[in-house]
Each structure stands twice: as structure tokens, then as C-alpha cells.
Short mmCIF file of C-alpha atoms in Angstrom, two decimals:
data_model
loop_
_atom_site.label_atom_id
_atom_site.label_comp_id
_atom_site.label_asym_id
_atom_site.label_seq_id
_atom_site.Cartn_x
_atom_site.Cartn_y
_atom_site.Cartn_z
CA MET A 13 0.00 0.00 0.00
CA THR A 14 1.31 3.45 -0.84
CA ASP A 15 2.09 5.58 2.20
CA LEU A 16 3.42 8.93 1.07
CA GLN A 17 3.20 10.40 4.56
CA ARG A 18 5.46 7.69 5.93
CA HIS A 19 7.84 7.89 2.97
CA PRO A 20 8.05 11.59 2.07
CA HIS A 21 10.42 12.19 -0.82
CA PHE A 22 9.07 15.35 -2.44
CA LEU A 23 11.37 18.26 -1.69
CA SER A 24 9.81 21.70 -1.75
CA TRP A 25 10.56 23.23 -5.14
CA SER A 26 10.16 26.77 -3.86
CA ARG A 27 13.23 26.38 -1.63
CA ARG A 28 15.51 24.94 -4.27
CA PRO A 29 17.61 26.70 -6.91
CA ALA A 30 16.89 26.25 -10.60
CA PRO A 31 18.04 22.94 -12.15
CA MET A 32 21.57 22.89 -13.46
CA PRO A 33 21.68 22.96 -17.28
CA SER A 34 22.54 19.69 -19.00
CA VAL A 35 25.20 19.33 -21.67
CA ALA A 36 23.67 18.22 -24.97
CA LEU A 37 24.17 14.52 -25.61
CA SER A 38 24.80 12.92 -28.98
CA VAL A 39 21.97 10.49 -29.77
CA SER A 40 21.68 7.79 -32.45
CA VAL A 41 18.63 5.66 -33.27
CA LEU A 42 18.79 2.06 -34.47
CA SER A 43 15.53 0.72 -35.91
CA HIS A 44 16.77 -2.80 -36.75
CA GLY A 45 19.88 -4.93 -36.44
CA ALA A 46 20.81 -4.82 -40.12
CA GLN A 47 21.21 -1.05 -39.86
CA TYR A 48 24.19 -1.66 -37.58
CA LEU A 49 25.82 -3.83 -40.24
CA LEU A 50 25.02 -1.62 -43.21
CA ASP A 51 26.06 1.64 -41.59
CA SER A 52 29.13 2.28 -39.48
CA PRO A 53 28.57 1.27 -35.83
CA PRO A 54 27.02 4.24 -33.99
CA ASN A 55 29.31 6.18 -31.67
CA SER A 56 27.01 8.25 -29.47
CA ASP A 57 26.38 9.12 -25.85
CA VAL A 58 22.96 7.49 -26.09
CA LEU A 59 21.84 4.83 -28.55
CA VAL A 60 18.10 4.20 -28.86
CA LEU A 61 17.02 0.71 -29.96
CA GLU A 62 13.56 0.70 -31.50
CA SER A 63 12.95 -3.03 -31.94
CA ALA A 64 13.82 -6.46 -30.61
CA ASP A 65 15.93 -7.03 -33.70
CA ALA A 66 17.95 -3.90 -32.94
CA VAL A 67 18.98 -5.45 -29.61
CA THR A 68 20.84 -8.26 -31.39
CA PRO A 69 24.14 -6.46 -32.18
CA PHE A 70 24.45 -5.48 -28.51
CA THR A 71 23.71 -8.84 -26.92
CA ALA A 72 27.21 -9.29 -25.51
CA ALA A 73 27.43 -5.72 -24.20
CA ILE A 74 24.02 -5.89 -22.52
CA ASP A 75 24.73 -9.26 -20.90
CA ALA A 76 28.10 -8.01 -19.64
CA LEU A 77 26.29 -5.01 -18.17
CA ALA A 78 23.71 -7.28 -16.53
CA ALA A 79 26.51 -9.33 -14.95
CA SER A 80 28.07 -6.20 -13.44
CA ALA A 81 24.88 -4.29 -12.61
CA VAL A 82 24.53 -2.80 -9.16
CA ASP A 83 21.05 -4.41 -8.80
CA SER A 84 20.05 -7.58 -10.66
CA ASN A 85 17.16 -7.86 -13.10
CA PRO A 86 16.81 -11.09 -15.14
CA LEU A 87 14.06 -9.53 -17.26
CA PHE A 88 16.49 -7.01 -18.74
CA GLY A 89 19.09 -9.48 -19.98
CA SER A 90 19.43 -9.25 -23.75
CA SER A 91 17.42 -12.34 -24.66
CA ALA A 92 14.62 -11.81 -22.13
CA LEU A 93 14.34 -8.16 -23.14
CA ALA A 94 14.26 -8.92 -26.88
CA SER A 95 11.70 -11.70 -26.35
CA ALA A 96 9.47 -9.41 -24.29
CA MET A 97 9.73 -6.66 -26.91
CA GLU A 98 8.72 -9.17 -29.57
CA HIS A 99 5.90 -10.90 -27.72
CA LEU A 100 4.65 -8.71 -24.84
CA GLN A 101 4.52 -5.13 -26.10
CA ALA A 102 1.34 -3.27 -25.24
CA GLY A 103 0.37 0.35 -24.75
CA GLY A 104 2.64 1.72 -27.45
CA PRO A 105 6.17 1.11 -28.75
CA VAL A 106 9.05 0.30 -26.44
CA ASN A 107 12.48 1.85 -26.87
CA VAL A 108 15.73 0.87 -25.19
CA ALA A 109 18.18 3.60 -24.26
CA LEU A 110 21.78 2.37 -24.09
CA VAL A 111 23.78 4.96 -22.18
CA TRP A 112 27.52 5.05 -22.90
CA SER A 113 30.53 6.65 -21.26
CA GLU A 114 32.62 9.37 -22.81
CA PRO A 115 35.05 7.89 -25.36
CA SER A 116 38.50 6.97 -24.05
CA GLY A 117 41.75 7.93 -25.75
CA ASP A 118 41.35 5.20 -28.36
CA GLY A 119 37.69 6.09 -28.96
CA THR A 120 36.13 3.12 -27.12
CA ARG A 121 33.12 3.58 -24.85
CA ILE A 122 31.78 1.60 -21.89
CA LEU A 123 28.08 0.73 -21.66
CA LEU A 124 27.05 2.39 -18.38
CA GLY A 125 23.34 1.67 -18.33
CA MET A 126 20.31 0.29 -20.11
CA PHE A 127 16.86 1.84 -19.72
CA PRO A 128 13.90 0.26 -21.59
CA TYR A 129 11.16 2.87 -21.62
CA GLN A 130 7.80 3.81 -23.05
CA GLN A 131 6.73 7.31 -23.95
CA ARG A 132 3.12 8.13 -23.13
CA ARG A 133 1.01 11.14 -23.98
CA GLY A 134 -1.09 11.78 -20.91
CA TYR A 135 -0.85 10.89 -17.23
CA LEU A 136 -3.54 11.09 -14.53
CA GLY A 137 -5.68 13.31 -16.71
CA LEU A 138 -2.89 15.65 -17.82
CA PRO A 139 -1.90 15.92 -21.53
CA ILE A 140 1.83 15.66 -20.88
CA LYS A 141 4.74 13.62 -22.24
CA VAL A 142 5.74 11.06 -19.61
CA TRP A 143 8.50 8.52 -19.88
CA SER A 144 8.19 5.32 -17.88
CA ILE A 145 10.62 2.46 -17.45
CA TRP A 146 8.89 -0.39 -19.25
CA THR A 147 6.82 -2.99 -17.44
CA HIS A 148 4.77 -5.71 -19.12
CA ILE A 149 2.27 -8.34 -18.05
CA HIS A 150 4.97 -10.60 -16.61
CA SER A 151 7.17 -7.93 -15.04
CA PHE A 152 8.16 -8.81 -11.49
CA ILE A 153 10.93 -6.19 -11.35
CA ALA A 154 11.81 -3.18 -13.52
CA THR A 155 15.11 -1.90 -12.14
CA PRO A 156 17.20 -0.44 -14.99
CA LEU A 157 20.62 -1.99 -15.48
CA VAL A 158 23.36 0.37 -14.31
CA ARG A 159 27.00 -0.60 -14.05
CA MET A 160 28.41 -0.93 -10.55
CA GLY A 161 30.64 2.02 -9.77
CA HIS A 162 29.05 4.07 -12.58
CA GLU A 163 25.42 4.06 -11.45
CA ARG A 164 25.16 7.82 -10.94
CA ALA A 165 26.78 8.60 -14.27
CA ALA A 166 24.36 6.24 -16.04
CA ILE A 167 21.29 7.72 -14.36
CA ARG A 168 22.53 11.28 -14.92
CA ARG A 169 22.94 10.66 -18.64
CA PHE A 170 19.55 8.98 -19.00
CA LEU A 171 17.77 11.86 -17.25
CA ALA A 172 19.67 14.36 -19.41
CA PHE A 173 18.49 12.42 -22.45
CA ALA A 174 14.90 12.62 -21.17
CA ASP A 175 15.31 16.38 -20.70
CA GLN A 176 16.71 16.75 -24.18
CA SER A 177 13.80 14.76 -25.63
CA GLY A 178 11.15 16.94 -23.97
CA ALA A 179 9.88 14.54 -21.31
CA THR A 180 7.83 16.26 -18.62
CA MET A 181 8.32 13.52 -16.02
CA VAL A 182 10.09 10.15 -15.73
CA ARG A 183 8.55 7.23 -13.87
CA PHE A 184 10.60 4.45 -12.28
CA PRO A 185 8.21 1.64 -11.28
CA LEU A 186 8.87 -1.61 -9.44
CA PHE A 187 12.44 -1.41 -8.20
CA GLU A 188 13.87 -2.76 -4.95
CA ALA A 189 13.54 -0.28 -2.08
CA GLU A 190 16.71 -1.46 -0.33
CA GLY A 191 18.81 -1.76 -3.46
CA ALA A 192 21.50 0.59 -4.69
CA PHE A 193 19.52 2.07 -7.59
CA GLY A 194 17.15 4.16 -5.43
CA PRO A 195 19.86 6.06 -3.49
CA ALA A 196 21.80 6.66 -6.71
CA LEU A 197 18.67 8.09 -8.36
CA ALA A 198 18.02 10.34 -5.34
CA ASP A 199 21.62 11.62 -5.38
CA VAL A 200 21.47 12.49 -9.08
CA LEU A 201 18.16 14.33 -8.70
CA ALA A 202 19.49 16.22 -5.67
CA ASP A 203 22.61 17.23 -7.62
CA ARG A 204 20.39 18.49 -10.44
CA CYS A 205 18.09 20.31 -7.97
CA LEU A 206 15.08 18.29 -9.14
CA PRO A 207 12.36 16.86 -6.88
CA PHE A 208 10.87 13.37 -6.90
CA VAL A 209 8.07 11.59 -5.09
CA GLU A 210 7.43 8.00 -4.12
CA THR A 211 4.02 7.06 -5.52
CA GLY A 212 3.98 3.39 -4.57
CA ARG A 213 5.52 0.98 -2.08
CA HIS A 214 4.62 -2.59 -1.21
CA GLU A 215 6.22 -5.66 0.29
CA ARG A 216 6.35 -9.24 -0.96
CA ALA A 217 7.58 -12.50 0.47
CA PHE A 218 11.34 -12.97 0.45
CA LEU A 219 13.67 -15.78 1.52
CA LYS A 220 17.16 -15.49 2.95
CA ALA A 221 18.68 -18.85 2.07
CA ASP A 222 20.96 -18.99 5.11
CA LEU A 223 19.21 -21.92 6.84
CA ASP A 224 18.26 -25.35 5.55
CA GLY A 225 14.61 -26.23 5.18
CA GLU A 226 13.87 -27.72 8.59
CA ALA A 227 15.88 -25.12 10.49
CA TYR A 228 14.24 -22.27 8.58
CA LEU A 229 10.71 -23.53 9.21
CA ALA A 230 11.48 -24.19 12.87
CA ALA A 231 12.72 -20.60 13.21
CA HIS A 232 9.89 -18.92 11.34
CA MET A 233 6.75 -21.09 11.42
CA ARG A 234 4.57 -22.02 14.37
CA LYS A 235 4.95 -25.62 15.51
CA LYS A 236 1.24 -26.30 15.02
CA LYS A 237 1.42 -25.12 11.41
CA ARG A 238 4.52 -27.21 10.72
CA LYS A 239 2.81 -30.29 12.10
CA GLU A 240 -0.20 -29.68 9.84
CA TYR A 241 1.97 -29.45 6.72
CA ASN A 242 3.93 -32.56 7.76
CA ARG A 243 0.63 -34.39 8.19
CA GLN A 244 -0.44 -33.35 4.68
CA TRP A 245 2.86 -34.56 3.22
CA ASN A 246 2.53 -37.92 5.00
CA ARG A 247 -1.08 -38.34 3.89
CA LEU A 248 -0.09 -37.53 0.32
CA ALA A 249 2.76 -40.07 0.55
CA GLU A 250 0.20 -42.74 1.48
CA THR A 251 -1.42 -42.35 -1.96
CA GLY A 252 1.70 -43.32 -3.96
CA GLU A 253 5.44 -42.86 -4.44
CA LEU A 254 6.12 -39.25 -3.45
CA ARG A 255 9.33 -37.27 -3.88
CA PHE A 256 10.66 -33.73 -4.12
CA GLU A 257 13.17 -32.85 -6.85
CA ALA A 258 15.30 -29.78 -7.60
CA HIS A 259 17.37 -29.64 -10.79
CA ASP A 260 18.43 -27.53 -13.78
CA GLY A 261 15.47 -28.50 -15.96
CA GLY A 262 16.86 -31.85 -17.18
CA ASP A 263 15.20 -32.60 -20.48
CA LEU A 264 13.89 -29.04 -20.73
CA ASP A 265 11.44 -29.70 -23.57
CA SER A 266 9.82 -32.44 -21.51
CA TRP A 267 9.87 -30.30 -18.35
CA LEU A 268 8.22 -27.38 -20.12
CA ALA A 269 5.55 -29.63 -21.63
CA ARG A 270 4.71 -30.96 -18.17
CA PHE A 271 4.62 -27.47 -16.71
CA PHE A 272 2.28 -26.14 -19.41
CA TRP A 273 0.00 -29.15 -19.00
CA LEU A 274 -0.11 -28.73 -15.23
CA GLU A 275 -0.85 -25.02 -15.34
CA ARG A 276 -3.49 -25.47 -18.04
CA SER A 277 -5.29 -28.18 -16.05
CA GLY A 278 -6.21 -25.75 -13.27
CA TRP A 279 -8.13 -22.52 -12.86
CA LYS A 280 -5.79 -20.62 -15.19
CA GLY A 281 -6.74 -22.96 -18.00
CA LYS A 282 -10.44 -22.47 -17.25
CA ARG A 283 -10.03 -18.68 -17.33
CA GLY A 284 -7.84 -18.77 -20.43
CA THR A 285 -4.88 -17.17 -18.64
CA ALA A 286 -2.56 -20.19 -18.68
CA LEU A 287 0.63 -19.76 -20.69
CA ALA A 288 -0.42 -22.59 -23.00
CA GLU A 289 -3.53 -20.57 -23.91
CA ARG A 290 -1.50 -17.51 -24.90
CA PRO A 291 1.13 -18.29 -27.55
CA ASN A 292 2.99 -15.00 -27.17
CA GLU A 293 3.36 -15.39 -23.40
CA ARG A 294 4.31 -19.05 -23.78
CA GLU A 295 7.06 -18.10 -26.24
CA PHE A 296 8.40 -15.51 -23.82
CA PHE A 297 8.46 -17.99 -20.92
CA GLU A 298 10.15 -20.67 -23.02
CA THR A 299 12.81 -18.20 -24.12
CA MET A 300 13.47 -17.19 -20.51
CA CYS A 301 13.81 -20.84 -19.43
CA ARG A 302 16.01 -21.94 -22.33
CA ASP A 303 18.39 -19.01 -22.05
CA ALA A 304 18.61 -19.29 -18.28
CA ARG A 305 19.33 -23.02 -18.61
CA ALA A 306 22.06 -22.36 -21.20
CA ALA A 307 23.68 -19.82 -18.84
CA ASN A 308 23.39 -22.12 -15.79
CA ARG A 309 20.82 -19.76 -14.26
CA PHE A 310 17.69 -21.92 -14.31
CA HIS A 311 16.34 -23.56 -11.16
CA ALA A 312 13.49 -26.07 -11.41
CA ALA A 313 11.70 -27.71 -8.51
CA GLU A 314 8.78 -30.13 -8.38
CA ILE A 315 6.82 -32.56 -6.27
CA VAL A 316 6.30 -35.83 -8.13
CA LEU A 317 3.67 -38.45 -7.24
CA ASP A 318 3.91 -41.82 -8.99
CA GLY A 319 6.10 -40.28 -11.67
CA LYS A 320 3.69 -37.40 -12.39
CA PRO A 321 4.35 -33.82 -11.23
CA ILE A 322 1.66 -32.35 -9.01
CA ALA A 323 3.47 -29.07 -8.27
CA MET A 324 6.21 -27.30 -10.26
CA LEU A 325 8.24 -24.11 -9.82
CA ALA A 326 10.46 -22.22 -12.28
CA SER A 327 13.03 -19.76 -10.87
CA PHE A 328 15.76 -17.66 -12.47
CA VAL A 329 19.13 -17.01 -10.85
CA ALA A 330 20.47 -13.46 -11.18
CA GLY A 331 23.21 -11.71 -9.27
CA SER A 332 23.56 -13.42 -5.89
CA GLY A 333 19.93 -14.53 -5.68
CA ALA A 334 16.98 -16.03 -7.52
CA TYR A 335 13.51 -14.95 -8.64
CA SER A 336 10.69 -17.49 -8.34
CA PHE A 337 8.72 -16.68 -11.44
CA LYS A 338 6.06 -19.31 -12.12
CA ILE A 339 4.37 -22.01 -10.05
CA ALA A 340 1.74 -24.55 -11.11
CA TYR A 341 0.01 -27.34 -9.21
CA ASP A 342 -2.58 -30.06 -9.73
CA GLU A 343 -5.88 -28.91 -8.24
CA ALA A 344 -7.02 -32.52 -7.88
CA TYR A 345 -4.67 -32.64 -4.87
CA ALA A 346 -5.68 -29.25 -3.47
CA ARG A 347 -6.65 -30.76 -0.10
CA PHE A 348 -2.96 -31.60 0.42
CA SER A 349 -1.78 -28.03 -0.36
CA PRO A 350 0.80 -29.11 -2.97
CA GLY A 351 1.82 -25.54 -3.77
CA ALA A 352 2.54 -24.75 -0.14
CA LEU A 353 4.39 -28.04 0.31
CA LEU A 354 6.56 -27.24 -2.70
CA MET A 355 7.44 -23.77 -1.38
CA MET A 356 8.49 -25.35 1.92
CA LYS A 357 10.52 -28.16 0.36
CA VAL A 358 12.33 -25.81 -2.02
CA ILE A 359 13.80 -23.81 0.90
CA GLY A 360 16.40 -26.52 1.48
CA ALA A 361 17.20 -26.74 -2.23
CA PHE A 362 17.82 -23.00 -2.42
CA HIS A 363 19.97 -23.19 0.72
CA ASP A 364 22.12 -25.93 -0.81
CA ASP A 365 22.62 -24.09 -4.12
CA PRO A 366 25.93 -22.16 -3.98
CA ARG A 367 24.63 -19.63 -6.53
CA ILE A 368 21.78 -18.48 -4.31
CA GLN A 369 21.92 -16.33 -1.17
CA TRP A 370 18.35 -15.05 -1.31
CA VAL A 371 15.12 -15.65 -3.23
CA ASP A 372 12.48 -13.13 -4.26
CA SER A 373 9.02 -14.72 -4.40
CA CYS A 374 7.84 -12.18 -7.03
CA ALA A 375 4.42 -12.64 -5.41
CA ILE A 376 1.68 -10.09 -4.95
CA PRO A 377 1.53 -8.27 -1.60
CA ASN A 378 -0.19 -10.21 1.19
CA HIS A 379 -0.14 -13.44 -0.79
CA PRO A 380 -2.35 -15.93 1.11
CA MET A 381 0.07 -18.85 0.70
CA ILE A 382 3.72 -17.79 0.45
CA ASP A 383 3.50 -15.02 3.07
CA HIS A 384 2.95 -17.69 5.74
CA ILE A 385 5.95 -19.76 4.64
CA TRP A 386 8.71 -17.31 3.72
CA ALA A 387 9.20 -14.97 6.65
CA GLU A 388 11.28 -12.12 5.22
CA ARG A 389 9.96 -9.29 3.06
CA ARG A 390 11.36 -7.32 0.12
CA ALA A 391 10.02 -3.79 -0.31
CA MET A 392 9.38 -2.52 -3.84
CA ARG A 393 9.05 1.14 -4.83
CA GLU A 394 7.63 3.36 -7.55
CA VAL A 395 9.04 6.86 -8.02
CA ASN A 396 8.10 9.81 -10.21
CA ALA A 397 11.05 12.08 -11.00
CA ALA A 398 11.03 15.62 -12.31
CA THR A 399 12.86 16.70 -15.44
CA ALA A 400 14.18 20.14 -16.39
CA HIS A 401 10.79 21.02 -17.92
CA LYS A 402 9.49 24.18 -16.23
CA TRP A 403 6.22 22.58 -15.16
CA SER A 404 7.72 19.28 -14.09
CA PRO A 405 8.06 19.99 -10.32
CA PHE A 406 4.40 20.93 -10.06
CA ILE A 407 3.36 17.88 -12.09
CA VAL A 408 5.42 15.60 -9.84
CA SER A 409 3.73 17.14 -6.80
CA TYR A 410 0.32 16.71 -8.47
CA SER A 411 1.11 13.05 -9.26
CA ALA A 412 1.56 12.31 -5.55
CA ARG A 413 -1.81 13.82 -4.64
CA ALA A 414 -3.59 12.26 -7.61
CA THR A 415 -2.12 8.82 -6.83
CA ARG A 416 -3.50 9.02 -3.29
CA LEU A 417 -6.95 9.95 -4.62
CA VAL A 418 -6.93 7.12 -7.17
CA GLU A 419 -5.82 4.66 -4.52
CA ARG A 420 -8.60 5.73 -2.14
CA ALA A 421 -11.13 5.45 -4.96
CA TRP A 422 -9.98 1.88 -5.70
CA VAL A 423 -10.22 0.93 -2.02
CA LEU A 424 -13.75 2.34 -1.88
CA ALA A 425 -14.74 0.59 -5.13
CA ARG A 426 -13.40 -2.77 -3.90
CA SER A 427 -15.23 -2.34 -0.60
CA ILE A 428 -18.52 -1.62 -2.37
CA TYR A 429 -17.98 -4.55 -4.77
CA HIS A 430 -17.36 -7.06 -1.97
CA ARG A 431 -20.31 -5.74 0.05
CA LEU A 432 -22.66 -6.05 -2.93
CA ARG A 433 -21.29 -9.52 -3.72
CA LYS A 434 -22.01 -10.70 -0.17
CA GLU A 435 -25.57 -9.35 -0.41
CA VAL A 436 -26.12 -11.16 -3.71
CA GLU A 437 -24.77 -14.41 -2.25
CA ARG A 438 -27.09 -14.09 0.79
CA ASP A 439 -30.07 -13.61 -1.53
#
């Protein structure tokens, strides 16, 4: 839930000096990969990629940046980004700003940051040009990639590019509150005498993989609850040969086929939201899994009963941790809570994996299942930042007030909906 009173970040514009002028940046635009081969390679401060195909010539540079980024984001690796641009674009075109250093003595540049963004005309009823770091239907994090040790330079150049392009405000949604990106962004805005406001903050389940499964549950779960889950596991074991497995995907084609079947067999299949029902989303997920597997960054876990999976989890390793992206379970065994059992069993597997120090559940806030199993929390933020546009500080201030009003309206609407639904059910 947003709490702008508890997290005040808007600095009074009336007390601050005018923003420092930005030095004009050289900007090149690449519409497709072949343009890179036909023309001489662009040598600019900022390179804008307008398509998934245009990402291709910079695959190595982007992946090297991802490996050295101050905060991890598996969705912004080159392959995941290109796949999302190809299959998940909505709400207008997506551009990718590659921000480079000044050229060295021999003319070479270092890729400092990567900022996928969308440009929108209109925000909260105002006809203004707003840039927003891109999120799509499967976004669980949207932290831009910025090189460790150069994070402020990368952010400074991106914001200068937004100024130069006429953006009235820049939105940074869904980044880790305790990460390094947020403080770097705040420092750059303070240096440029520009205000910002936090318009969203929520927490989601998080796992510190410093204890094995039994020790973790003993430390964080009530004894009565642990006994209940153990009873469910034992009852399930009485129905057949039961085992838990964690691996790198094995025969990945077979694993993916089983996962799609399992997800489609439940409520997601009935609602038409299963990946198997949506070819574009299925292609994106497959690409993520295959590329993560090839880079030794895929983590699969499942509960198998008589050789058939009844619960499956796909996670992606990035930086020093992992992101649990997709879970599916067989609803025929719902009375045994297979999803909850899987999320308990996988704690030990994450603990034993030397690549993983923590795991982000990527779950919604107040998730009814995982919040009772994984004890820690990761806070996520959304920030609106001003640009050098003369009206930008006032628009940023307005966005904070308007966000509160919209949030209150949604709370009221949900309350009325649930009250009416209860009355209909009573009748």
C-alpha cells in the first residue's frame, strides 16, 4: 500500500535553486539490427534501440552489463528483453536507451546503463509527455541496469536524455527499495536540484537462504502449522510414491511440456490465462527458461507423485539470488496443499545451491500462501522524478496527490464490490 506520509520524498521546489543545465548529448537511433551492419557502428552518448531485432548487435554488451549491474534484473538481460519486446509489447512502442561513457583515448566507450522505456502522452488526466521504465504483463521487477561504480553517471545521462527529448516527467516503477539504484537516483536528482516523489511501495515474500529447510521452518513457522503441513505430506505419501526434486530443468522440452499441462489443467486454464492458452506469453516464458538453462541460471523444482508432477516451480538465478517466477500445481490434490508443500521443500534446495543467497518470491503483496511460509519481506518502490521542464516539479507534486486519490477510490470501489457480492450471495 502506498504511504506517502510515511515515505516523504518530495522536496519543496520553492526552496531549491533552478536545475543545473545539462550538456547536450549525442543520440543515435537504431531501428533494426541490419542497420548496424550496413552503416558504421554508432558512436554516441545514447543509442536508442527501437525493436527487438535492434537489440541483437548489442547482446554481448548488454549481458556483460547485466553481470556487473549494481542491482540484478533477469528480465532485462538481452534475450529476455528482446523476447518481451517481440511478444509482450502493449500500450505503445518500447524503446531501449543504451547509455555510454565518454570515449576513451582510443575512442572506445563503456556501456554504463540500459533503460527500456515507453513514452506516453497523458498521465492522470494531464496531456503531458511522460517517460516510464517499461513494465509488461509478466514484469516482477523493472530496475534499470546500471554498471556498478558508474550508477550515478548512467542515471545522470539517462535523465539528461529525457530532458533533451522533452519529457515532462520520468517514472521508475517496481524497483527494490533497499537496493543501490534508489539512493543513486536520489543523489542524481538532488545534484540536479530536481524533486521526486514516491508514488507506490509494497512488500512481498522474500527468503534469505541462510538456513536449511527444517531449520528455517522451525525458526519462522509455528509448531502447530509445521505439524499440519507434515501431516499433509505424510497423507499424500500414502497415496503413492512421493518425492521432491530440484534440478536444472533436465530434459527441458519435456519439463516445459509438463509445466504447461499442469498449469493449463487448473483454474488458469479455465479462465484462459494459462501460458499454453497464450502463444505470445508461452514463447516468452520458453525463451526465458532456455536461455537461463544455457547460462546455468535456471532452477526447477517439483513434487512428483507416482512419476507425475503435481506441483512445479520455475526460478531464475540473477546476481547473488533467484527470482521465483512461475508455479503450477494439480488442483485434484488441493486438499494436500501441494503448492505450499513445494514452497516449503524448495527452501532446502535454495539453501544448498551455492549460486543463491536469497530468493524473491515475485508474489503479490499479502499473498495468502507464500507469506505464511517465507518470513522475510522485500520492499518494492515506484518513483516519479522531475525533469528540467518548467512545469515538471508541479506535475510531480500533483502526481503524488492524484495517486492518493486514485488509490482511495480503488479501495472504496473494492469495498462496495465485496459488500454487494455478499448481499447477492445471501439472496
